[in-house]
Coordinates of C-alpha atoms in Angstrom, one line a residue:
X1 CA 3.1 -97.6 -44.4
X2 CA 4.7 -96.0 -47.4
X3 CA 4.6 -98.3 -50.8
X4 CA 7.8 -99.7 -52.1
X5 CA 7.9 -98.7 -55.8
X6 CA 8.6 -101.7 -58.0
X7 CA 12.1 -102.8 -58.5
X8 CA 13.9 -101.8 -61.4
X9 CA 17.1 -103.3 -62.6
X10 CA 19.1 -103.9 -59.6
X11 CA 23.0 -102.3 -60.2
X12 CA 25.5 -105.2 -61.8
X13 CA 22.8 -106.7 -63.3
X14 CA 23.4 -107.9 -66.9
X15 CA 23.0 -105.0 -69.4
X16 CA 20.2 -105.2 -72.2
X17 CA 21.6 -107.5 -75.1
X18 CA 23.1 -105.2 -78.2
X19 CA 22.0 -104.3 -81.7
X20 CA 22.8 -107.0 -84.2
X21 CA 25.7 -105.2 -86.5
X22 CA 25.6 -106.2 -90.0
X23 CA 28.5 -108.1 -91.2
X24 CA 30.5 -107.1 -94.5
X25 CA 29.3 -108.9 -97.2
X26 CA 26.1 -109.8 -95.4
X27 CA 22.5 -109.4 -97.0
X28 CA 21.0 -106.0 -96.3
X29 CA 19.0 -105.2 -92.7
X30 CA 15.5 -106.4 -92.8
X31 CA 13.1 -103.0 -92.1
X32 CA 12.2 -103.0 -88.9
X33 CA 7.7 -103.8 -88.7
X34 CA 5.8 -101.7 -86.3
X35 CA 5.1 -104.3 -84.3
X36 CA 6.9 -104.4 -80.7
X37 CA 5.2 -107.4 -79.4
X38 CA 7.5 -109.8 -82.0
X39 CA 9.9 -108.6 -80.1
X40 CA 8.7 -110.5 -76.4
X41 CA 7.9 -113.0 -78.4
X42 CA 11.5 -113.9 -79.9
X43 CA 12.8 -113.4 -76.4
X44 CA 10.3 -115.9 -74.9
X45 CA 11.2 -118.5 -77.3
X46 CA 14.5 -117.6 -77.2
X47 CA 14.9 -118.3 -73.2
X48 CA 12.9 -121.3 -73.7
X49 CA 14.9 -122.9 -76.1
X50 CA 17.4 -122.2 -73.4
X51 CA 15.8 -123.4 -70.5
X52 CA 14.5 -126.6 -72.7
X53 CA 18.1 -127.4 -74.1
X54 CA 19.7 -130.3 -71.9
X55 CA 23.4 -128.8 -73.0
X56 CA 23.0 -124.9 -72.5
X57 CA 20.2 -125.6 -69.5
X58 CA 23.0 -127.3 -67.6
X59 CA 25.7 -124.9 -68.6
X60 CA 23.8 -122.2 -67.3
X61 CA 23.2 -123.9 -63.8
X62 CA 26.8 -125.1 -63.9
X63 CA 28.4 -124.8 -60.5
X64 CA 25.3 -124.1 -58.0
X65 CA 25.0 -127.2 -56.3
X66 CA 28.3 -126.0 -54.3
X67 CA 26.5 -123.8 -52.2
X68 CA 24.3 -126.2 -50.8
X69 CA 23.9 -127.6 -47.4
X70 CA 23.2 -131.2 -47.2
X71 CA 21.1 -133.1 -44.7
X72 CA 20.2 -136.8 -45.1
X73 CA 16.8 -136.9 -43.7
X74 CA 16.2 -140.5 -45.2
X75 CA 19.2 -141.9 -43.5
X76 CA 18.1 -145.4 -41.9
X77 CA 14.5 -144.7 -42.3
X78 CA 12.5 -148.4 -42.7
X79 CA 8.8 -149.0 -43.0
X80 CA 8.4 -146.3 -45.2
X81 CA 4.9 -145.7 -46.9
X82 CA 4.8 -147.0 -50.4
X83 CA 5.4 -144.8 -53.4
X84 CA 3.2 -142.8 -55.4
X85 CA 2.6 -141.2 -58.4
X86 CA 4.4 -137.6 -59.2
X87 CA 6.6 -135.9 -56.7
X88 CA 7.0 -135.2 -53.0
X89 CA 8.7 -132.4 -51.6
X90 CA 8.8 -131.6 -48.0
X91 CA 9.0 -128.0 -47.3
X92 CA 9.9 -127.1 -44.1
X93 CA 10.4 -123.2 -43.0
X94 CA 12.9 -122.9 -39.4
X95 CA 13.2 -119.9 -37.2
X96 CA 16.9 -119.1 -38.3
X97 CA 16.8 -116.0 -36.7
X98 CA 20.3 -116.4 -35.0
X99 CA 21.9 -115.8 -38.8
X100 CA 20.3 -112.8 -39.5
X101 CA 22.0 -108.8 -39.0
X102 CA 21.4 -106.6 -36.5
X103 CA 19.6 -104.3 -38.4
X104 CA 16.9 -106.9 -39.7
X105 CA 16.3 -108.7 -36.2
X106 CA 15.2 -104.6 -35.2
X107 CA 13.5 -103.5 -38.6
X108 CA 11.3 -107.0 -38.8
X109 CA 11.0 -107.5 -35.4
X110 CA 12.7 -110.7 -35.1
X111 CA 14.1 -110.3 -31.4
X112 CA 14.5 -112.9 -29.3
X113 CA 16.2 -116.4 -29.0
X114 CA 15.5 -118.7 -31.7
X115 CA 13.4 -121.9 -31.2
X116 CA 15.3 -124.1 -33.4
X117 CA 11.6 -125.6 -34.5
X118 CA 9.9 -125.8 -37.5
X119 CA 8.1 -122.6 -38.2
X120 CA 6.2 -123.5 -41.5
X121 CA 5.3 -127.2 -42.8
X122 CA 4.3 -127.7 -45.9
X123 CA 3.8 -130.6 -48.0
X124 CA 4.2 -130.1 -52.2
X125 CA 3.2 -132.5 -54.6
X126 CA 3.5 -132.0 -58.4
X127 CA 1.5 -134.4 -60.5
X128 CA 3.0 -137.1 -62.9
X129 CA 2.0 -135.2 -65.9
X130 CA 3.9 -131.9 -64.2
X131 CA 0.8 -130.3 -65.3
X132 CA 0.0 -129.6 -61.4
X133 CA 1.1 -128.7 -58.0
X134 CA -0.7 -129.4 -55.0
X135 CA 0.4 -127.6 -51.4
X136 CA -0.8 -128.8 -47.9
X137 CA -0.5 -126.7 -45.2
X138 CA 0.5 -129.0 -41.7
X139 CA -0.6 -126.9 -38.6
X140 CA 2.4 -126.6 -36.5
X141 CA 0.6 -127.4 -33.5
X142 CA -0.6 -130.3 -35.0
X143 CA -0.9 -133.1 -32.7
X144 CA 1.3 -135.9 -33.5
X145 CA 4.2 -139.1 -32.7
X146 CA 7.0 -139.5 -33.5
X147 CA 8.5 -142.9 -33.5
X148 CA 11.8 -143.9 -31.0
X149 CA 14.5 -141.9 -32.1
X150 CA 18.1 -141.0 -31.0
X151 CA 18.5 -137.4 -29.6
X152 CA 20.7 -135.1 -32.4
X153 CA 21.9 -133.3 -28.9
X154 CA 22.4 -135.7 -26.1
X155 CA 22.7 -139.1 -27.6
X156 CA 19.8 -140.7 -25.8
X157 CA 17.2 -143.1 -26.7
X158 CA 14.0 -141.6 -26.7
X159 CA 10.5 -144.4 -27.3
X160 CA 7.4 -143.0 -29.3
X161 CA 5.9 -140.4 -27.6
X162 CA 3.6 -137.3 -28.2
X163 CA 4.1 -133.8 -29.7
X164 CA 3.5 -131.0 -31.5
X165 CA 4.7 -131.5 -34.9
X166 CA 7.1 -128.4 -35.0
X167 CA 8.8 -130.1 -32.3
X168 CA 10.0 -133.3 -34.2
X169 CA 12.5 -131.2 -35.4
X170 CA 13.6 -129.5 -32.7
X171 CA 14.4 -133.4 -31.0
X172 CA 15.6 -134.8 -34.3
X173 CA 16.0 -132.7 -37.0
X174 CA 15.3 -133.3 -40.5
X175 CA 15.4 -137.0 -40.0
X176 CA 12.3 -137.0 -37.0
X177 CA 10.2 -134.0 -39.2
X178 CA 10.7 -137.1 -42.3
X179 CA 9.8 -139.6 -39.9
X180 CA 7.1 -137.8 -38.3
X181 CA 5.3 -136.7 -41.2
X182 CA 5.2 -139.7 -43.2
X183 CA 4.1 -141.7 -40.2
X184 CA 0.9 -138.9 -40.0
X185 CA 0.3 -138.6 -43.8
X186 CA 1.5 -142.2 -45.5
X187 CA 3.1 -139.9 -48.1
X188 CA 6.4 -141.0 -49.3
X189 CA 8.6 -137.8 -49.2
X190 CA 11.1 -137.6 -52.3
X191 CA 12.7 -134.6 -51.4
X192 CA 13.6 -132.1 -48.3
X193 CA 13.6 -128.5 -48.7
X194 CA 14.4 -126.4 -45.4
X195 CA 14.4 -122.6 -45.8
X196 CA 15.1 -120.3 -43.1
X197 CA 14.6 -116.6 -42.4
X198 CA 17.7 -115.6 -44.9
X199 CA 16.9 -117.6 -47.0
X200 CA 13.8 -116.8 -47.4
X201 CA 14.2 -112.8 -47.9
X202 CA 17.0 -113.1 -49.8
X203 CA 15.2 -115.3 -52.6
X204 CA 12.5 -113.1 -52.4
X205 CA 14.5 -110.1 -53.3
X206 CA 16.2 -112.2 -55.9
X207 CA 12.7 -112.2 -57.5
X208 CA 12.3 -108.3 -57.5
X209 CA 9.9 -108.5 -54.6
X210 CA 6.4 -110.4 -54.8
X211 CA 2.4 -108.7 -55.1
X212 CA 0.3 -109.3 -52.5
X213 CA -3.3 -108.3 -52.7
X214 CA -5.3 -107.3 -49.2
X215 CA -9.1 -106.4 -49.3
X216 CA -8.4 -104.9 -45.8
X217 CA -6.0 -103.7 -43.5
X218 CA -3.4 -105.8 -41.8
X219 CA -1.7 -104.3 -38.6
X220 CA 0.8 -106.8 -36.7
X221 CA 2.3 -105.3 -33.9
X222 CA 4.4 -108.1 -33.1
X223 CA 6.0 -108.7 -36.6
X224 CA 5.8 -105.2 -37.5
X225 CA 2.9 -106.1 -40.5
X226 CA 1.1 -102.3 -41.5
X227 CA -0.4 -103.0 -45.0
X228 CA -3.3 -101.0 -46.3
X229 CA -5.7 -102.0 -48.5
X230 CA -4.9 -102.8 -51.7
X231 CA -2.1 -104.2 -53.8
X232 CA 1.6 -103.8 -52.5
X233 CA 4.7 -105.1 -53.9
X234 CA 6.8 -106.4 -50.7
X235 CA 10.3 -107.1 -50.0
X236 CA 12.2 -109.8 -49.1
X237 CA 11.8 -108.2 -45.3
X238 CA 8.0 -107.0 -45.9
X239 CA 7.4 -110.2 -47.3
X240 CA 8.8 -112.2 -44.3
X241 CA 6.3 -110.0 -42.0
X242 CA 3.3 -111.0 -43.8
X243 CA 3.9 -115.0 -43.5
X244 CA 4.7 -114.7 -39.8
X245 CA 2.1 -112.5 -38.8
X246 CA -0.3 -114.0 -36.2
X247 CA -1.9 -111.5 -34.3
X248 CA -3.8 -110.1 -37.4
X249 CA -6.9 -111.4 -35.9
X250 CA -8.4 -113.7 -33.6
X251 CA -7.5 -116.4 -36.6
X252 CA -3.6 -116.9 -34.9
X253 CA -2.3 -120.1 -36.8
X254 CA -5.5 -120.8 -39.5
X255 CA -5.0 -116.8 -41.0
X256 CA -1.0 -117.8 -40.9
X257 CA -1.3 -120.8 -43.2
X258 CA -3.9 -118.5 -45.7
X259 CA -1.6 -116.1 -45.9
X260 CA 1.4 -118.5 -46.4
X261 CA -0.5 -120.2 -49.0
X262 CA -1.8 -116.7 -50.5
X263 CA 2.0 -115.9 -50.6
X264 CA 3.0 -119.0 -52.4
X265 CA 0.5 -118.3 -54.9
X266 CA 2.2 -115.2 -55.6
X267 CA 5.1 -116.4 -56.2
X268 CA 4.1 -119.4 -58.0
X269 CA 2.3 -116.4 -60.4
X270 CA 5.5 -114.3 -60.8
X271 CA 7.6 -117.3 -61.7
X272 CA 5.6 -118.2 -64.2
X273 CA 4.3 -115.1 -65.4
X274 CA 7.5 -114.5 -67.7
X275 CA 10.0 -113.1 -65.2
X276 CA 11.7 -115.8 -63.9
X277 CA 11.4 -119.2 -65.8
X278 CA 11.6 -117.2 -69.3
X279 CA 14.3 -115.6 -68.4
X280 CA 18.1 -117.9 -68.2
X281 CA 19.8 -115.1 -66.3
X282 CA 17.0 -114.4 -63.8
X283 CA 16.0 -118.2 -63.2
X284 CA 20.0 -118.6 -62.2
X285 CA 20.3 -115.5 -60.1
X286 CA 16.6 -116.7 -58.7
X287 CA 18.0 -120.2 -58.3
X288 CA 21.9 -119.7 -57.1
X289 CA 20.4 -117.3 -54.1
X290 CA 17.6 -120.1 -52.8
X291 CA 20.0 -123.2 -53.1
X292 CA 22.8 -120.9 -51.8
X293 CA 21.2 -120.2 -48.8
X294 CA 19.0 -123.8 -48.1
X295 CA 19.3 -126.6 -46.6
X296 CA 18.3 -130.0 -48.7
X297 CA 18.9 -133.8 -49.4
X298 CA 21.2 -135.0 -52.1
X299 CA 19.0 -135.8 -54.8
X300 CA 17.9 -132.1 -54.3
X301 CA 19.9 -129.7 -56.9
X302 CA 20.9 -127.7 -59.8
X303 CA 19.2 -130.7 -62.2
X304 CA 16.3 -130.8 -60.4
X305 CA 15.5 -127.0 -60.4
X306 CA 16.4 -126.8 -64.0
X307 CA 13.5 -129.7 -64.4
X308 CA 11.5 -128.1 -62.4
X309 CA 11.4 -124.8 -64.2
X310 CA 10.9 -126.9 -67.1
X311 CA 7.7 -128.2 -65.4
X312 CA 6.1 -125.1 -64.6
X313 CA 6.9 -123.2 -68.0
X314 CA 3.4 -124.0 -68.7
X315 CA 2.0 -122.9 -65.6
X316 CA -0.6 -120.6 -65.0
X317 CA -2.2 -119.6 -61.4
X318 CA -5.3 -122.6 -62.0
X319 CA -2.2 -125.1 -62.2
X320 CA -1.5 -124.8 -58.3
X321 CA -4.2 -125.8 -56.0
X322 CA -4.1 -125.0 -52.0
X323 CA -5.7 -127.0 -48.6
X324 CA -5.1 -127.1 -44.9
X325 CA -5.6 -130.6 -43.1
X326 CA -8.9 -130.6 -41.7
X327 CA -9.0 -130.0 -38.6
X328 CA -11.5 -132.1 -35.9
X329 CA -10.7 -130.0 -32.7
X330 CA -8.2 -127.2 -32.7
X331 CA -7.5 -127.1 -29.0
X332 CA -7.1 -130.9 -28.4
X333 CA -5.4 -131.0 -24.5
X334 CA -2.7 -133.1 -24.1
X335 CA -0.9 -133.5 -21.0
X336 CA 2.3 -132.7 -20.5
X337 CA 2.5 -130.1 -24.1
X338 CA -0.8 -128.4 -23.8
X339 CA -3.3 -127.4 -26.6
X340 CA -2.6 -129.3 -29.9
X341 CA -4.5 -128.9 -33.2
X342 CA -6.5 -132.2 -33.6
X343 CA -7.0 -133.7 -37.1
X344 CA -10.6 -134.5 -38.4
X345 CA -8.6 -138.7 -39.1
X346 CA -11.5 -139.1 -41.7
X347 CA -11.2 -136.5 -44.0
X348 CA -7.7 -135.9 -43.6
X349 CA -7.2 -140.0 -45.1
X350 CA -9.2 -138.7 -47.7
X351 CA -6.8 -136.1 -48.2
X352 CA -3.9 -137.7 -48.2
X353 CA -4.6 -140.6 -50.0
X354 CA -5.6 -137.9 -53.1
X355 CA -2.1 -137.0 -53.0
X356 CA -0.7 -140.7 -52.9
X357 CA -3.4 -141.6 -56.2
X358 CA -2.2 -138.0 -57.7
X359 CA -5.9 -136.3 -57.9
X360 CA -6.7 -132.7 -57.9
X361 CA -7.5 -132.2 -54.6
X362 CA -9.8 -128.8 -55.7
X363 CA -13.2 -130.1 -57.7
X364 CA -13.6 -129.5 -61.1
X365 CA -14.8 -125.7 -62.1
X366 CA -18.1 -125.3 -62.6
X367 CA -19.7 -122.3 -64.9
X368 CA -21.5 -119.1 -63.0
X369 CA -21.1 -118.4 -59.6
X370 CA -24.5 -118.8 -58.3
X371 CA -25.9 -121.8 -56.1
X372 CA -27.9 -124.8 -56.6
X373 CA -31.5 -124.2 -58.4
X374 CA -30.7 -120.5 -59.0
X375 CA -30.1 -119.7 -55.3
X376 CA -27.7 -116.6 -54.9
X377 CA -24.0 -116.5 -54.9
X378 CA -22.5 -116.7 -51.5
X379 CA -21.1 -113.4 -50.2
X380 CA -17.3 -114.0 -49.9
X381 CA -16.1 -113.2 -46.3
X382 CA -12.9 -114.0 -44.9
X383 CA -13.2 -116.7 -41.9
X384 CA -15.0 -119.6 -42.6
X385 CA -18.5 -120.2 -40.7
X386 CA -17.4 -123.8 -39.2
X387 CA -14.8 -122.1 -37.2
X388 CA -16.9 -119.6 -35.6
X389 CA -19.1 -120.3 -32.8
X390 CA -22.5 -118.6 -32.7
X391 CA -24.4 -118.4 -29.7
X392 CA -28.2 -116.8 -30.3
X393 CA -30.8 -115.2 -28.4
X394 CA -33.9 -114.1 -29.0
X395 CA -33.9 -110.3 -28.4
X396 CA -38.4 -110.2 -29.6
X397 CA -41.4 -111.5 -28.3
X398 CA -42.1 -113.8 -31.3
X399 CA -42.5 -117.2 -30.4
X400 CA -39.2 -119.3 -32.0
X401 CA -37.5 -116.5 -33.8
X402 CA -34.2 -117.6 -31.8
X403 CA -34.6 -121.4 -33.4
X404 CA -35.1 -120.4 -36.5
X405 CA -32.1 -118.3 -36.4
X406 CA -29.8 -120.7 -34.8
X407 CA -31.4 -123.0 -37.5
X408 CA -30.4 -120.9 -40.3
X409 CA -26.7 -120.0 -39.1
X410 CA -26.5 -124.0 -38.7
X411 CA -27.6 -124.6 -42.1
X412 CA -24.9 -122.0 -43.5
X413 CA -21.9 -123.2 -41.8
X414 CA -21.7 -121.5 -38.5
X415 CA -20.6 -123.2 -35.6
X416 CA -24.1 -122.6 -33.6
X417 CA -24.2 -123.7 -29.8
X418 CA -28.4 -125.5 -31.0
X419 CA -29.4 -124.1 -27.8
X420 CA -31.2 -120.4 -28.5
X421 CA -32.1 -118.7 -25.2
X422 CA -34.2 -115.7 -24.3
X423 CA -32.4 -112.2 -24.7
X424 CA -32.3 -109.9 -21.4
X425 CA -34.9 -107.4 -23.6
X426 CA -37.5 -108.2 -25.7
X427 CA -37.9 -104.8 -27.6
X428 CA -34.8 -105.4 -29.8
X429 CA -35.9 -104.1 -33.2
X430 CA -32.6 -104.2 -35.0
X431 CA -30.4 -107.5 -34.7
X432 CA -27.1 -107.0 -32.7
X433 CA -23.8 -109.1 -33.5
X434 CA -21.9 -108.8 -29.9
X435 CA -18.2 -110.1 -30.2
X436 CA -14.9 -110.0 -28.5
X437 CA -12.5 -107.0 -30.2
X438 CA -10.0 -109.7 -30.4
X439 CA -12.7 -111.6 -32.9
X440 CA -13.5 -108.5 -35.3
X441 CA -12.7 -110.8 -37.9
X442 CA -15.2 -113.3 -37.3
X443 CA -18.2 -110.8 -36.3
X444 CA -17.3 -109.4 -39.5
X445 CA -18.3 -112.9 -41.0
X446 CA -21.5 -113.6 -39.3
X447 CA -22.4 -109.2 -40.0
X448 CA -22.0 -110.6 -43.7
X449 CA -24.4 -113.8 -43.0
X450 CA -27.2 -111.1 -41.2
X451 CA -27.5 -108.0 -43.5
X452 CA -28.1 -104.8 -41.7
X453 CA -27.4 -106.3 -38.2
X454 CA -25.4 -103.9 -36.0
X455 CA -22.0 -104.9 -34.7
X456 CA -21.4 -104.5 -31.1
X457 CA -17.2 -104.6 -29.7
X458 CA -17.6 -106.3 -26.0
X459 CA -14.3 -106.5 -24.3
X460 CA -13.3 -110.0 -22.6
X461 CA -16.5 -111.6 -24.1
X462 CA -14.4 -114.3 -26.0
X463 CA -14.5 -116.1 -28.7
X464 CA -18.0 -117.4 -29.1
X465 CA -20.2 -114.8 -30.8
X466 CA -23.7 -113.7 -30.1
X467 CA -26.5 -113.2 -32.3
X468 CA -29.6 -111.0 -30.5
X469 CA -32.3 -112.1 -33.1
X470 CA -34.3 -108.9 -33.8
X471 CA -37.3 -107.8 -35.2
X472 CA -36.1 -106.6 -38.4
X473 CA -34.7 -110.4 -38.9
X474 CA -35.6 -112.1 -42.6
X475 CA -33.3 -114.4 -43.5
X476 CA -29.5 -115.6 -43.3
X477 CA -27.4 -114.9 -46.5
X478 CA -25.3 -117.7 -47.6
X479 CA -21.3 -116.7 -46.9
X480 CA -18.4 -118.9 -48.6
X481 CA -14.9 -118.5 -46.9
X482 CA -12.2 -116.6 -49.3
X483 CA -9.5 -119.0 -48.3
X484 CA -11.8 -121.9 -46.6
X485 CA -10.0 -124.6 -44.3
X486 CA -13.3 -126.8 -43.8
X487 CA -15.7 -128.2 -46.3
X488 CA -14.1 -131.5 -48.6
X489 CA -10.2 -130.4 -48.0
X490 CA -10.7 -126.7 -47.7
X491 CA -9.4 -126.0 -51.3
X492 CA -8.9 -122.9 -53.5
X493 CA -6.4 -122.5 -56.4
X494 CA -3.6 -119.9 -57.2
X495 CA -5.7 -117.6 -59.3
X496 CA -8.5 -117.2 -56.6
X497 CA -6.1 -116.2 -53.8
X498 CA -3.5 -114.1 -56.4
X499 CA -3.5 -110.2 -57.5
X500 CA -6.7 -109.5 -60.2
X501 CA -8.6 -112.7 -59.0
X502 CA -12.7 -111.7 -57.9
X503 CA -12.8 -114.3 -55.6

């Protein structure tokens, strides 16, 4: 699809500050030094004097809270976990496709009726010392209870029953998703964000678009996603295609939530980067556009974005760190609703209760990218090994070759079935990869793991993946996930997911 060129000042938008004029009687002009960059440097300290000046911060917000729909998802809540150090915010992303214009519904493909669910959960926690901020995806499909509530609609009791967490709100509304969460987590939430589809384009395009980096192509033909690879600067509407997308890939829900969290990233880069928080007139043009268009609790406003851009002034890409829940089984049945996503309880305690004790959830960096006792660096591929399941067969007649294979996959991360069988030849000299189309993704992962095996597309074979062990078989290749969602929490920060990272 054709690149958007990068914004340049939108029309209306304030004009550049003038010339200083000399004043009659005043001391002579300085001479101007050849050196622009003193400039960008006045102007930074200049907006963050601003920004950092209780009196002229406030003016400058003066007057947004007005646009702002309340919701009072704490109302009556009792039992609640205890608090915490730093700050909770739940962000919650609806469907909102009912308030959108003609025109977008059929350039974004956004038909259809409107679920009134949650579409994106995420759960943001910025440290004590503001010197951090943490994001945890929540599947939607996440299998969960919500406690006995009153139905928003029909006025009905309802008792504790099973879901999928995107339905809490859909029953109750800000108040259940609250509810819901905290009961899963034992977070305390502070604060409720809900952004919908407007809202979410328009702030974007309040921005002057975000960068999004893509090391391969990305065709969605049920959003309308066509990005080739490389870097691309996308709309408010482009963006909104990109963090929908689920049909990229056999990944559905997982590859959602990386590139929701690759998105945020972004963003978190740009407003820091100079743009937005350095800049008064920009952070209240970025600001007035997401809390006009938003839905939030009370305590949720004008003051608390202006402390918040405080915050991050000192923000850099490291400063924001990213992990999914880990998951235990991602097609748990449940009568009566279907396939859930299943937490792994254990780790996902673990998780959580980083959060509550305000840890970095991502483990310290470590110099040099190679492995333990000078083993080589893992090849970065995109889906992680543990959620792909490897079937192997031995395709030679050398005793065991199948075992050891399975052996090795196993030891790297893959998903392995630990029960290699005979192939249907035994002449197979080069290694074949056979996979499902629907699973390129993930054959492109185990090709990475088996160097100079040859990949093989077989229609309707599913999702498991098998490995013909040939003769020309050495050794598996460590592989690390680009955006993992196993190992301790499945972490990686902003600047390994943002435009310019190597990782």
């Amino acid at each position: 699809m054709p690149q958007p060129n990068r914004p340049t000042r939108r029309a209306g938008s304030p004009p550049p500050p003038p010339l200083p004029v000399r004043r009659a009687g005043g001391p002579p002009p300085r001479r101007r030094r050849d050196k622009p960059r003193w400039g960008v440097r006045i102007a930074a300290g200049f907006s963050l004097v601003v920004l950092g000046s209780g009196a002229v911060g406030h003016a400058v917000m003066t007057g947004l809270d007005t646009g702002i729909e309340r919701v009072d998802p704490f109302k009556d809540m009792k039992n609640r976990p205890q608090a915490g150090h730093g700050l909770n915010v739940l962000l919650v992303g609806t469907d909102g496709r009912d308030r959108i214009t003609p025109d977008e519904k059929r350039e974004y493909r956004l038909g259809g009726a409107p679920c009134h669910c949650t579409d994106t959960i995420m759960l943001v926690h910025l440290s004590a010392d503001k010197a951090r901020a943490s994001v945890v995806s929540l599947p939607r499909d996440s299998y969960a209870e919500v406690p006995a509530h009153q139905d928003q609609v029909t006025g009905k009791e309802h008792k504790a029953h099973p879901v999928k967490l995107n339905a809490a709100y859909a029953e109750g509304g800000p108040n259940l998703t609250v509810r819901t969460v905290e009961n899963l987590t034992r977070v305390k939430i502070d604060h409720y964000l809900e952004v919908d589809f407007t809202s979410f384009m328009r702030t974007v395009d309040a921005m002057g678009g975000v960068e999004i980096c893509t090391a391969k192509a990305m065709h969605d033909t049920y959003t309308g996603l066509d990005l080739l690879p490389g870097s691309h600067r996308l709309t408010g509407g482009q963006a909104l295609q990109y963090v929908r997308s689920r049909h990229v890939d056999g990944a559905s829900d997982l590859g959602r939530m990386q590139r929701q969290q690759r998105f945020v990233a972004a963003l978190i880069k740009q407003a820091t980067g100079g743009g937005v928080l350095l800049n008064p007139v920009k952070f209240k043009q970025v600001s007035s556009t997401l809390l006009g268009s938003v839905r939030a609790d009370r305590g949720f406003g004008s003051e608390q974005m202006l402390a918040l851009g405080q915050a991050m002034r000192d923000f850099t890409p490291s400063s924001s760190e990213f992990a999914s829940v880990p998951v235990g089984d991602p097609a748990y049945p449940v009568k009566g609703i279907g396939s859930t996503v299943k937490w792994d309880e254990p780790k996902a305690a673990k998780l959580f209760e980083s959060l509550r004790q305000d840890r970095p959830l991502a483990a310290p960096a470590t110099p040099g990218k190679s492995g333990k006792a000078g083993r080589p660096a893992a090849v970065t591929v995109d889906v992680p090994p543990q959620q792909i399941r490897v079937q192997v067969e031995n395709g030679t007649r050398i005793d065991g070759l199948g075992g050891r294979v399975d052996a090795a996959l196993r030891a790297t991360g893959f998903d392995t079935t630990r029960a290699p069988a005979g192939g249907a030849s035994r002449e197979v000299r080069r290694t074949v990869i056979a996979y499902d189309p629907r699973w390129d993704r993930s054959a492109r992962t185990v090709a990475a793991a088996l160097p100079g095996s040859e990949l093989r597309a077989v229609a309707g074979q599913g999702r498991t993946v098998l490995v013909i062990a040939g003769a020309d078989y050495k050794k598996v290749a460590p592989v690390r996930a680009e955006d993992p969602h196993q190992g301790a929490f499945g972490v990686v920060t902003g600047d390994q997911v943002v435009c310019g990272s190597d990782g």
